[in-house]
PDB file of N, CA and C in Angstrom:
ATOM      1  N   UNK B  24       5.107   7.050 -31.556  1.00  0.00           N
ATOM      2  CA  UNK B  24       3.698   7.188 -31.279  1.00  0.00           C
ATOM      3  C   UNK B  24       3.117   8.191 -32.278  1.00  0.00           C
ATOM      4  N   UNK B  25       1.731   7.875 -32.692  1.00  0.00           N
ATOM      5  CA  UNK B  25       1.180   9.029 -33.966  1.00  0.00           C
ATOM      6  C   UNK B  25      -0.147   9.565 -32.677  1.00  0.00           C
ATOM      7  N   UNK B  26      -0.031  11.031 -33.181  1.00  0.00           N
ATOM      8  CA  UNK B  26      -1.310  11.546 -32.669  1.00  0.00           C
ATOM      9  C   UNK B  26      -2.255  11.596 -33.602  1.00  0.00           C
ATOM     10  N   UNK B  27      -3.433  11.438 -33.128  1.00  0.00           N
ATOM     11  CA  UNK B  27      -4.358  11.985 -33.909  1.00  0.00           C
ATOM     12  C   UNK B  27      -5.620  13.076 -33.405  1.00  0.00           C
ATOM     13  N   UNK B  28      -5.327  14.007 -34.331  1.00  0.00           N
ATOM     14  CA  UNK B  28      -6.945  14.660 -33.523  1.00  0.00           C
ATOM     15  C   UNK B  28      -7.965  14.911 -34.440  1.00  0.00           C
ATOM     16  N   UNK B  29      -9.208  14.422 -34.267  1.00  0.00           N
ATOM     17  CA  UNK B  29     -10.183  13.945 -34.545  1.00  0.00           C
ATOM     18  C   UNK B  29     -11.371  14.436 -34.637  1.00  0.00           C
ATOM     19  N   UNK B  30     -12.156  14.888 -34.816  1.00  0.00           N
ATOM     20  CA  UNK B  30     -13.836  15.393 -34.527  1.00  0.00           C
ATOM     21  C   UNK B  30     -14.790  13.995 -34.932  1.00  0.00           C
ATOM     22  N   UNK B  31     -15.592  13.668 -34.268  1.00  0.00           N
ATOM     23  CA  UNK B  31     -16.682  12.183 -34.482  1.00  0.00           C
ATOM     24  C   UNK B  31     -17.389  12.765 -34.154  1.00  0.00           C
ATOM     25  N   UNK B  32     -18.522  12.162 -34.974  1.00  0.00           N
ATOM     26  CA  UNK B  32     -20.323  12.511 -35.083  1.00  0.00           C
ATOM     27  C   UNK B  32     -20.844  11.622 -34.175  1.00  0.00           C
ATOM     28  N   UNK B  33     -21.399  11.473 -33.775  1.00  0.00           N
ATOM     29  CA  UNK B  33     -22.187  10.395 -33.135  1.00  0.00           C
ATOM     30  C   UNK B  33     -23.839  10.504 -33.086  1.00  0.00           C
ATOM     31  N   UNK B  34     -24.095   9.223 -33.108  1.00  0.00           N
ATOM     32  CA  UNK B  34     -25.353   9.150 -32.367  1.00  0.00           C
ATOM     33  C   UNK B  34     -25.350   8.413 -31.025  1.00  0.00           C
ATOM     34  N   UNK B  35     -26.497   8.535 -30.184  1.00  0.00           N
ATOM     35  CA  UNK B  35     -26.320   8.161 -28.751  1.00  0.00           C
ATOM     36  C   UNK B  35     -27.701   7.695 -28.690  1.00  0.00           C
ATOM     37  N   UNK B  36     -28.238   6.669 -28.098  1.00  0.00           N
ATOM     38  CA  UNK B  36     -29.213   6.189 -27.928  1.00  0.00           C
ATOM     39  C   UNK B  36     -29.316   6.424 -26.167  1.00  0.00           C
ATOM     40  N   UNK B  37     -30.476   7.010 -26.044  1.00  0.00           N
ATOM     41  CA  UNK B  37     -30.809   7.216 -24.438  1.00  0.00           C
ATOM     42  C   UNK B  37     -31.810   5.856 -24.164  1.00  0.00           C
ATOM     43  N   UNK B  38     -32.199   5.745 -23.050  1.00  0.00           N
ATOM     44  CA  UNK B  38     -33.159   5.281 -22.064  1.00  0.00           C
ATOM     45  C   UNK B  38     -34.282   6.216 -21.877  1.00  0.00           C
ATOM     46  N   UNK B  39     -33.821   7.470 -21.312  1.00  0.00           N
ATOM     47  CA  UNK B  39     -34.740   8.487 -21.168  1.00  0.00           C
ATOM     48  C   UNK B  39     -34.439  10.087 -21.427  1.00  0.00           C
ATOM     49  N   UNK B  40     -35.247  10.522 -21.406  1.00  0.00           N
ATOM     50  CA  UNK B  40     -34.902  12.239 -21.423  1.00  0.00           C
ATOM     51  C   UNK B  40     -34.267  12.987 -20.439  1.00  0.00           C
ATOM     52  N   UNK B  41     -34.899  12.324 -19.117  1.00  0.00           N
ATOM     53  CA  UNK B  41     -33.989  13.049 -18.187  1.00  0.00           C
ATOM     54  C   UNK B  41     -32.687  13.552 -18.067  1.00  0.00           C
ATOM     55  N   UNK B  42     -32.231  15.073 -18.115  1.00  0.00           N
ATOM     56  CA  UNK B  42     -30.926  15.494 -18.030  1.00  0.00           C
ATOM     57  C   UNK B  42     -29.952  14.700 -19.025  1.00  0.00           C
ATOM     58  N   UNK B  43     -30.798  14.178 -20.177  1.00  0.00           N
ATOM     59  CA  UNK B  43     -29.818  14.326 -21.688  1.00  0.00           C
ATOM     60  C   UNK B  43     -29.054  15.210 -21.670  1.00  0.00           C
ATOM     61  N   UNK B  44     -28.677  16.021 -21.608  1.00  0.00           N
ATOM     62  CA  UNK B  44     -27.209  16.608 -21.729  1.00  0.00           C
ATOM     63  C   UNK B  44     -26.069  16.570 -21.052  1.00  0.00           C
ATOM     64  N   UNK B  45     -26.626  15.822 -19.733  1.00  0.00           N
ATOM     65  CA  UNK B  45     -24.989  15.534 -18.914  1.00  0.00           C
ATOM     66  C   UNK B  45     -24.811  14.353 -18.844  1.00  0.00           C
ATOM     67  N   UNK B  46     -26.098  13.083 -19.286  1.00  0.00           N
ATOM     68  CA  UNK B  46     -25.854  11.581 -19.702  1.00  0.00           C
ATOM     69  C   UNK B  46     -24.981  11.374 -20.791  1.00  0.00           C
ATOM     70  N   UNK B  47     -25.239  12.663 -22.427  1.00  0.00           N
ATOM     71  CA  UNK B  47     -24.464  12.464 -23.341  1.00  0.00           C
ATOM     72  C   UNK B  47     -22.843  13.110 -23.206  1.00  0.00           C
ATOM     73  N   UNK B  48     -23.157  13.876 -22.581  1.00  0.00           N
ATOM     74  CA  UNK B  48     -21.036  14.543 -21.871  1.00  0.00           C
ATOM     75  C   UNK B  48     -20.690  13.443 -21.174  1.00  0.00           C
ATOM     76  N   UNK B  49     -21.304  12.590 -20.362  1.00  0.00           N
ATOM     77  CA  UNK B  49     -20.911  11.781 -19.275  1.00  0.00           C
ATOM     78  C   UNK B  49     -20.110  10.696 -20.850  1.00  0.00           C
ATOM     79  N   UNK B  50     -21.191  10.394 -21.525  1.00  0.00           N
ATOM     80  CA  UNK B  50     -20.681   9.382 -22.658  1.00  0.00           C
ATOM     81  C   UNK B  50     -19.526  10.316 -23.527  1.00  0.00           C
ATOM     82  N   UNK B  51     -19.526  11.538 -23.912  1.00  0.00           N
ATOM     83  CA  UNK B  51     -18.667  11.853 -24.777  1.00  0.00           C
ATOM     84  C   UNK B  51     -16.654  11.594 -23.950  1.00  0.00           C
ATOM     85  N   UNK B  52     -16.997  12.130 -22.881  1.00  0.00           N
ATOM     86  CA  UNK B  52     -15.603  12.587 -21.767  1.00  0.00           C
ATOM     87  C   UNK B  52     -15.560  10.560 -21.580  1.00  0.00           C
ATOM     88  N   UNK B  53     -15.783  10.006 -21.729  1.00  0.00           N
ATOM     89  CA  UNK B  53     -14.930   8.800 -21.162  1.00  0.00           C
ATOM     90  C   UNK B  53     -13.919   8.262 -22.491  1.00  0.00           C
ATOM     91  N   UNK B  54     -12.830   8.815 -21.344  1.00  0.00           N
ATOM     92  CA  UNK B  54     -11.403   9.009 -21.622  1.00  0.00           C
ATOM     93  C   UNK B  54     -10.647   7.629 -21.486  1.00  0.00           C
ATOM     94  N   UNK B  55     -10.183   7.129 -22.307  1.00  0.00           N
ATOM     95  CA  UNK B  55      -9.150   5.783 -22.359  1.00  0.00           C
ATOM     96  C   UNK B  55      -7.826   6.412 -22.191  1.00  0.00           C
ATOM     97  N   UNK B  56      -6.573   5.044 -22.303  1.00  0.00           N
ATOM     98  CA  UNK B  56      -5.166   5.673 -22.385  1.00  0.00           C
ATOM     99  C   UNK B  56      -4.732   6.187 -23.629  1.00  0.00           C
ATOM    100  N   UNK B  57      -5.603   5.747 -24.994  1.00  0.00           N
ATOM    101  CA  UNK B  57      -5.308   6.050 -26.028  1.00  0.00           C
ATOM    102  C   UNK B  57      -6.761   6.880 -26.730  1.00  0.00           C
ATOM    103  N   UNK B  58      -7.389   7.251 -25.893  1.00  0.00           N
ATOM    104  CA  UNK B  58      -8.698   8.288 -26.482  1.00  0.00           C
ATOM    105  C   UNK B  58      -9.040   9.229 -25.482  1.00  0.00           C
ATOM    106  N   UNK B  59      -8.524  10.343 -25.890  1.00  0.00           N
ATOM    107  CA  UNK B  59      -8.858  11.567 -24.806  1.00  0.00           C
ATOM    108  C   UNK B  59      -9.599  12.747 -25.300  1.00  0.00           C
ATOM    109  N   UNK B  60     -10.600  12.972 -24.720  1.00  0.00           N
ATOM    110  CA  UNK B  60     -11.805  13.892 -25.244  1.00  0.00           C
ATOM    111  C   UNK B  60     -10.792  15.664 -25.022  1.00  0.00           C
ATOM    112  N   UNK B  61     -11.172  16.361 -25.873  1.00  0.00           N
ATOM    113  CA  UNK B  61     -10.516  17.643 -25.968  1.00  0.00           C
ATOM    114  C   UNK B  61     -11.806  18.387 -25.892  1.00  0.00           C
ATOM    115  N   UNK B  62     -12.924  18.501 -26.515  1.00  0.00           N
ATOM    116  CA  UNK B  62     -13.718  19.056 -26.535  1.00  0.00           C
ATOM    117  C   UNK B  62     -15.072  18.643 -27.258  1.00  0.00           C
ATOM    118  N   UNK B  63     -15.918  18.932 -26.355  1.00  0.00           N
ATOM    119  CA  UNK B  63     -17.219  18.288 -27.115  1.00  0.00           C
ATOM    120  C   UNK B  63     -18.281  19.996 -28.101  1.00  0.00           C
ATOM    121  N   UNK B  64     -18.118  19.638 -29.247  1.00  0.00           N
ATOM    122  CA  UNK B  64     -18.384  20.641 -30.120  1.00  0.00           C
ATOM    123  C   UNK B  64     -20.074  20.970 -29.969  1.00  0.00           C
ATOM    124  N   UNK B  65     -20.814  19.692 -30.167  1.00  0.00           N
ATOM    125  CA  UNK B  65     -22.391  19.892 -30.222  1.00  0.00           C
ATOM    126  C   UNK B  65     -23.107  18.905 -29.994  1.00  0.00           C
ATOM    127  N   UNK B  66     -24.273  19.435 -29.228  1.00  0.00           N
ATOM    128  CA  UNK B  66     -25.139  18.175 -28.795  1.00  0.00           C
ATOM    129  C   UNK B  66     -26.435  18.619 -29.089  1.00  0.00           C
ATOM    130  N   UNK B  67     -27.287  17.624 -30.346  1.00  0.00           N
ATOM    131  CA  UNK B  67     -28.634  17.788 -30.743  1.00  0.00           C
ATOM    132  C   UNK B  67     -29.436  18.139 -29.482  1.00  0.00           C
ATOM    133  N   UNK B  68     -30.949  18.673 -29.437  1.00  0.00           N
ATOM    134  CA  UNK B  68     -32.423  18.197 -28.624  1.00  0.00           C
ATOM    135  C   UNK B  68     -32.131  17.225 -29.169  1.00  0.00           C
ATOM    136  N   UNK B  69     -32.616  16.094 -27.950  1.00  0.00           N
ATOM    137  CA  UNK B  69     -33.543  14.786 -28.181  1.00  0.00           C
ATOM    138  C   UNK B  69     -34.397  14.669 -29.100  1.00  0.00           C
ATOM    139  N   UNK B  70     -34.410  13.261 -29.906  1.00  0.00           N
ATOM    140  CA  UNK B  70     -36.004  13.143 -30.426  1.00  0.00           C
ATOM    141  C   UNK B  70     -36.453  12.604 -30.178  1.00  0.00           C
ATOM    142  N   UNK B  71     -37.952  12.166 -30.338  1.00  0.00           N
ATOM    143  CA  UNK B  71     -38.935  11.289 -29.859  1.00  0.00           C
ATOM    144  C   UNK B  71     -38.036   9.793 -29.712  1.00  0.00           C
ATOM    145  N   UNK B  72     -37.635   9.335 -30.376  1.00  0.00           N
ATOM    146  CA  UNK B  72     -37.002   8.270 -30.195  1.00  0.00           C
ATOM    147  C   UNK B  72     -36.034   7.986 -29.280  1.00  0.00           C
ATOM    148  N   UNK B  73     -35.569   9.135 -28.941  1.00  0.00           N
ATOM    149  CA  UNK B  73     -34.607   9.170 -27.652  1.00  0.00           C
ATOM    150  C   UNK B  73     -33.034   8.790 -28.291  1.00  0.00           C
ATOM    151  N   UNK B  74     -33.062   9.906 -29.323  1.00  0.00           N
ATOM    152  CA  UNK B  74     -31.720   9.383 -29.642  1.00  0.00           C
ATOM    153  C   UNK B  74     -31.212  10.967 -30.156  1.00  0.00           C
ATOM    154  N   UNK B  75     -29.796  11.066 -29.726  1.00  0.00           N
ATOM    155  CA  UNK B  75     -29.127  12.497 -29.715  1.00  0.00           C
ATOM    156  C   UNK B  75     -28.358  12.280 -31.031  1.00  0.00           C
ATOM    157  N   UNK B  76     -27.743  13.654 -31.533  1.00  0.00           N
ATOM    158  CA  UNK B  76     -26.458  13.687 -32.469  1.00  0.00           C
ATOM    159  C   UNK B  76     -25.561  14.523 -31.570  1.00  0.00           C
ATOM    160  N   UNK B  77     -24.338  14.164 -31.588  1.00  0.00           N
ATOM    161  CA  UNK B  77     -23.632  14.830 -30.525  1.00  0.00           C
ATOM    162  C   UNK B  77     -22.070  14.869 -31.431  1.00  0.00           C
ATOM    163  N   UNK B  78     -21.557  15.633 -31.717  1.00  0.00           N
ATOM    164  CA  UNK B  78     -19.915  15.393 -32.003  1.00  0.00           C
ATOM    165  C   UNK B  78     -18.841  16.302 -30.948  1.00  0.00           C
ATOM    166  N   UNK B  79     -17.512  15.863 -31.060  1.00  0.00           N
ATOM    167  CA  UNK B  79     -16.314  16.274 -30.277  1.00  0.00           C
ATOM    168  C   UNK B  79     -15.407  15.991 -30.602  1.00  0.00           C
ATOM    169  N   UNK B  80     -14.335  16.607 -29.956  1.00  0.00           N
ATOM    170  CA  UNK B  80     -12.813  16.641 -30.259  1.00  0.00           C
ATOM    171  C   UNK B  80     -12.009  15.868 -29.611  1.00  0.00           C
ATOM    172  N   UNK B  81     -11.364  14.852 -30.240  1.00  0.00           N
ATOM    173  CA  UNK B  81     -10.528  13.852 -29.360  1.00  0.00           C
ATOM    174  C   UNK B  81      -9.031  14.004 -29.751  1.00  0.00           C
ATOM    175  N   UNK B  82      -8.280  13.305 -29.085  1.00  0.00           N
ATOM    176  CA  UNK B  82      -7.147  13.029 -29.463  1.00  0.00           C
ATOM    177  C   UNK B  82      -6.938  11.558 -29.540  1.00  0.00           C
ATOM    178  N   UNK B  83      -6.602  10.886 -30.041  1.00  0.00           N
ATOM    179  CA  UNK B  83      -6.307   9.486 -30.061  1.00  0.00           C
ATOM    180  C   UNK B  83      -4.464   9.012 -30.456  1.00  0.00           C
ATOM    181  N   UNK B  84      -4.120   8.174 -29.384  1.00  0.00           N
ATOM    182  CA  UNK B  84      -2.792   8.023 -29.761  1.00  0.00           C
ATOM    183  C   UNK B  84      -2.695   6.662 -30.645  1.00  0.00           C
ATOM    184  N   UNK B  85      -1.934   6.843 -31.327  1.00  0.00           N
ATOM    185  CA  UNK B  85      -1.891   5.153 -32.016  1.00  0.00           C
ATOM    186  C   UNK B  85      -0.385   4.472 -31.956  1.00  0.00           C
ATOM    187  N   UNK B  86      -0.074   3.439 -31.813  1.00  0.00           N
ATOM    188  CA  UNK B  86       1.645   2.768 -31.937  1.00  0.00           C
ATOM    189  C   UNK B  86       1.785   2.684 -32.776  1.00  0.00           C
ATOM    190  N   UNK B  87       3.078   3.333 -33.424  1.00  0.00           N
ATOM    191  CA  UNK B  87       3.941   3.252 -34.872  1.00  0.00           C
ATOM    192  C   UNK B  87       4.653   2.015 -35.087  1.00  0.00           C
ATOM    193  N   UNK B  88       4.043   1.445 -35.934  1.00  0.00           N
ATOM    194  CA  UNK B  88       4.522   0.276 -36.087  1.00  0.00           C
ATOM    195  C   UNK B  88       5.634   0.216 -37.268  1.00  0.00           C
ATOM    196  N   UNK B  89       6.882  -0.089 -37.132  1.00  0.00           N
ATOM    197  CA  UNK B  89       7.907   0.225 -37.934  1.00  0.00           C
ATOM    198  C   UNK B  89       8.010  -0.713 -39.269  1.00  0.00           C
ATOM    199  N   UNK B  90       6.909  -1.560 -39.134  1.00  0.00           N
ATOM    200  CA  UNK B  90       6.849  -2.107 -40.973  1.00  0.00           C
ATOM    201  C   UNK B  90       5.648  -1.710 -41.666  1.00  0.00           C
ATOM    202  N   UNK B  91       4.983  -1.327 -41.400  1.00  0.00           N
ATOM    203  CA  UNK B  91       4.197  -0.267 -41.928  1.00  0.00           C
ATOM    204  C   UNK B  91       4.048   1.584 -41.764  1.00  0.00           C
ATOM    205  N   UNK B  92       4.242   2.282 -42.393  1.00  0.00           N
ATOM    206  CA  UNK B  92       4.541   3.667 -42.192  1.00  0.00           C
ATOM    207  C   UNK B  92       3.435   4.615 -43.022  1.00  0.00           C
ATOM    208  N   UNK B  93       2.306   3.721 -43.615  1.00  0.00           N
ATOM    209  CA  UNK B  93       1.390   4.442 -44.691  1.00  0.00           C
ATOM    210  C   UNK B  93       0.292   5.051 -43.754  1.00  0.00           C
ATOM    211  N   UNK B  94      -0.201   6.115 -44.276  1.00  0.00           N
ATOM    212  CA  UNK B  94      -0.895   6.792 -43.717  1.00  0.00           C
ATOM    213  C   UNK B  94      -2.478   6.399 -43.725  1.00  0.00           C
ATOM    214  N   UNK B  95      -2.932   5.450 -44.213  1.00  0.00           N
ATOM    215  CA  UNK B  95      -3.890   4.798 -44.353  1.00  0.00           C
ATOM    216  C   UNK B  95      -4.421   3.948 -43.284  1.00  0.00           C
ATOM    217  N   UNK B  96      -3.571   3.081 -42.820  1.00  0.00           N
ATOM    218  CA  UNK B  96      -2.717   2.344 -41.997  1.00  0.00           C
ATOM    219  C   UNK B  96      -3.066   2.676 -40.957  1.00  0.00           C
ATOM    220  N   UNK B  97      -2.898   3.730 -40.371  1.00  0.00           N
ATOM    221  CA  UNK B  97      -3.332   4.992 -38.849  1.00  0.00           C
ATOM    222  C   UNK B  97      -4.698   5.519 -39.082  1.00  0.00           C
ATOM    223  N   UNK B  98      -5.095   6.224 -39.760  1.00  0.00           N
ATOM    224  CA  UNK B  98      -6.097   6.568 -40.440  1.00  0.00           C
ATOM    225  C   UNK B  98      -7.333   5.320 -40.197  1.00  0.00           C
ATOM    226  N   UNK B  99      -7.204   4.252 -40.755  1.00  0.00           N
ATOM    227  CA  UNK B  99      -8.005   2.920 -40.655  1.00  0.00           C
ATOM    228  C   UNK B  99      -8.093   2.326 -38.996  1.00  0.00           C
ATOM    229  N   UNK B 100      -7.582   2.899 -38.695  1.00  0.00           N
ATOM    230  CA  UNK B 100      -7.246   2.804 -36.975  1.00  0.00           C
ATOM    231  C   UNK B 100      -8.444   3.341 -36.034  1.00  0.00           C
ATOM    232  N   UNK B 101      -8.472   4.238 -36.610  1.00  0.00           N
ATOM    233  CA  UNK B 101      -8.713   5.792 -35.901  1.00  0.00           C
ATOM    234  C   UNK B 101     -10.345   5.325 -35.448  1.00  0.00           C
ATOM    235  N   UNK B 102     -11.267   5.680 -36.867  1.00  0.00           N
ATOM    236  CA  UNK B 102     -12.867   5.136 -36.423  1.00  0.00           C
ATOM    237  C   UNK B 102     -12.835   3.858 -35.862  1.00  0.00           C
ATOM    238  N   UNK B 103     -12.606   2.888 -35.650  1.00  0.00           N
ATOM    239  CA  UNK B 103     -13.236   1.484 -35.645  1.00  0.00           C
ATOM    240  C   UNK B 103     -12.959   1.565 -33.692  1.00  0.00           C
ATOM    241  N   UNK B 104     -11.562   2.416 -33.449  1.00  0.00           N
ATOM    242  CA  UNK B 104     -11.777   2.603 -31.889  1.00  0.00           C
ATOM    243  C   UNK B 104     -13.086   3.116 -31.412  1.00  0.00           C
ATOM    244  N   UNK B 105     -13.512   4.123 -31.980  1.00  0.00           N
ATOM    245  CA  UNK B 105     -15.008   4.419 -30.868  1.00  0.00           C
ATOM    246  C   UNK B 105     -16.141   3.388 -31.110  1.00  0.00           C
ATOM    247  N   UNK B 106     -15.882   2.730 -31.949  1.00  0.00           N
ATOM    248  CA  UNK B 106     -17.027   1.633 -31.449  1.00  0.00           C
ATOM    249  C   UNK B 106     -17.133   1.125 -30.656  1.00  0.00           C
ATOM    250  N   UNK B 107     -15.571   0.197 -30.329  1.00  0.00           N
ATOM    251  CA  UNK B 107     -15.510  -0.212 -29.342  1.00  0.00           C
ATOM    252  C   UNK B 107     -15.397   0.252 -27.822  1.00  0.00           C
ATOM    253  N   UNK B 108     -15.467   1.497 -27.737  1.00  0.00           N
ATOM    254  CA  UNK B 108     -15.356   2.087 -26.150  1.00  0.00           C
ATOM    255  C   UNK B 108     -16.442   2.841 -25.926  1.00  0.00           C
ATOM    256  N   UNK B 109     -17.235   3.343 -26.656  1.00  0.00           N
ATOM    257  CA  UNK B 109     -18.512   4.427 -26.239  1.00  0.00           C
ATOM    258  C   UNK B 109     -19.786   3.628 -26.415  1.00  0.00           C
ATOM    259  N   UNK B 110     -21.050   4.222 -26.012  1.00  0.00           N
ATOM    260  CA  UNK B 110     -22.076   3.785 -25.394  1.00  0.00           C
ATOM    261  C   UNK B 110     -22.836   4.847 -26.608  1.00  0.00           C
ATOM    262  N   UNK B 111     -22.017   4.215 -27.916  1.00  0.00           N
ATOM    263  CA  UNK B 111     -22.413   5.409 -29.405  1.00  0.00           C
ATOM    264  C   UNK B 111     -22.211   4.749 -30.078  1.00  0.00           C
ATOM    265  N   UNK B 112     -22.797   5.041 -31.583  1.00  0.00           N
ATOM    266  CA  UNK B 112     -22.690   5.142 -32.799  1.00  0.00           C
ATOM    267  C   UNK B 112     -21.722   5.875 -33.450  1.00  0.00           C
ATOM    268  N   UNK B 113     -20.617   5.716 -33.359  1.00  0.00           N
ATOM    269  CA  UNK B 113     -19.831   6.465 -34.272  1.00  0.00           C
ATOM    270  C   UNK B 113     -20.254   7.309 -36.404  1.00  0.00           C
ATOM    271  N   UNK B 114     -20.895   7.922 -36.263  1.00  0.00           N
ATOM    272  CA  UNK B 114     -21.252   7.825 -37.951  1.00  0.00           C
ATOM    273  C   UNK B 114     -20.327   8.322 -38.631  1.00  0.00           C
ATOM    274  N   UNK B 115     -19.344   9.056 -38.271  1.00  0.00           N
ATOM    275  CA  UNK B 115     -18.328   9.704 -39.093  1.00  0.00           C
ATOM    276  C   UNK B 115     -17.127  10.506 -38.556  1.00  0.00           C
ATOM    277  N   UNK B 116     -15.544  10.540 -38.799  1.00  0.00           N
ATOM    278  CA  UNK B 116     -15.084  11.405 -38.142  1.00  0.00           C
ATOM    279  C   UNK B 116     -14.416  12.103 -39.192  1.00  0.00           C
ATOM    280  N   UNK B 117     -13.617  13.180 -38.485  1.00  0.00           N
ATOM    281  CA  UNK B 117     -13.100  14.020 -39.254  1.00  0.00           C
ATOM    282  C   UNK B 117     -11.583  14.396 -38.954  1.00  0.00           C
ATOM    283  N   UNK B 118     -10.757  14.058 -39.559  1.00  0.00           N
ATOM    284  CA  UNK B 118      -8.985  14.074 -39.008  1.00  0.00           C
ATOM    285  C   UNK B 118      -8.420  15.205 -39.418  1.00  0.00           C
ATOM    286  N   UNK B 119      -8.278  16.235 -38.111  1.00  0.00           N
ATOM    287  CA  UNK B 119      -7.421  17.579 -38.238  1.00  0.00           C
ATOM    288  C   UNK B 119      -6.300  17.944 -38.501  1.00  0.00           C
ATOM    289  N   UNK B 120      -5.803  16.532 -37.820  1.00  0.00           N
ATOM    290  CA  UNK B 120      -4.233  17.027 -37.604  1.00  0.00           C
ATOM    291  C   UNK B 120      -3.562  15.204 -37.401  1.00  0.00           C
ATOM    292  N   UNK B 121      -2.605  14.823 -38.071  1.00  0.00           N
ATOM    293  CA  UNK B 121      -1.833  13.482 -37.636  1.00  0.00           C
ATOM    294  C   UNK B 121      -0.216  14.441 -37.293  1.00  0.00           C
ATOM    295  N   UNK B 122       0.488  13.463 -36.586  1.00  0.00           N
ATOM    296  CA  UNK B 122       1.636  13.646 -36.224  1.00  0.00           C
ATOM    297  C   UNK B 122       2.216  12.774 -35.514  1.00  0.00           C
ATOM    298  N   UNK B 123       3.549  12.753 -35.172  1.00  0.00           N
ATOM    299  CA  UNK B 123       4.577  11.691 -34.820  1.00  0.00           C
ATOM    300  C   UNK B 123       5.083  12.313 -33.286  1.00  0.00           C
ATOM    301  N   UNK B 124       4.794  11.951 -32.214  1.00  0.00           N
ATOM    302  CA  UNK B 124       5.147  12.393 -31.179  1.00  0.00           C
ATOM    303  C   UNK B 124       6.070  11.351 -30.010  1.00  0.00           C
ATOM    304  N   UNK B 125       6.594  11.841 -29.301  1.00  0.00           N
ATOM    305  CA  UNK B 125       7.605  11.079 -28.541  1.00  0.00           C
ATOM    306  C   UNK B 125       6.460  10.846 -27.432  1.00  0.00           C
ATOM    307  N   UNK B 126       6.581   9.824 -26.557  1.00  0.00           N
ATOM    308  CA  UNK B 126       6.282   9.535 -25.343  1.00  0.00           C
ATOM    309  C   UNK B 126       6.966   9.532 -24.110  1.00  0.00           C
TER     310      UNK B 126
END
């Protein structure tokens, strides 16, 4: 298994203003088996448009697949997951730390 830990930018598109800041934690903290929020770093004011910048700290696990071992490979992995699970825009992340961990 490879860890990864992560920082992602996001944008978040609201509905409304109301209590924006615990609608966008509510979106940052949803936790999968292979995406677990560590810490959420920063969350813009709203703008008129109703759309936040928010980034945080995840961990993401990935399966080592034993015919490929390039670090690219994991890496290319990594963003294309928060698209598919958050109620966000992923615009960019940032990789702290990779490693090889037992399960």
């Amino acid at each position: 298994m490879i860890e990864v830990i992560t920082v992602v930018h996001f944008v978040i598109e609201l509905t409304n203003s109301k209590d924006y800041p615990k609608k966008v934690e509510e979106i940052l903290q949803s936790n999968t088996s292979i995406l677990q929020h560590i810490e959420t770093i920063s969350i813009s004011p709203i703008s008129e448009n109703l759309k936040v910048n928010a980034s945080a700290k995840y961990r993401v696990l990935i399966e080592e697949r034993k015919e490929h071992r390039f670090l690219d490979d994991y890496v290319g992995l990594v963003l294309p997951m928060f698209y598919r699970r958050f109620k966000a825009m992923p615009v960019s992340n940032q990789i702290y730390k990779i490693s090889r961990i037992e399960r």
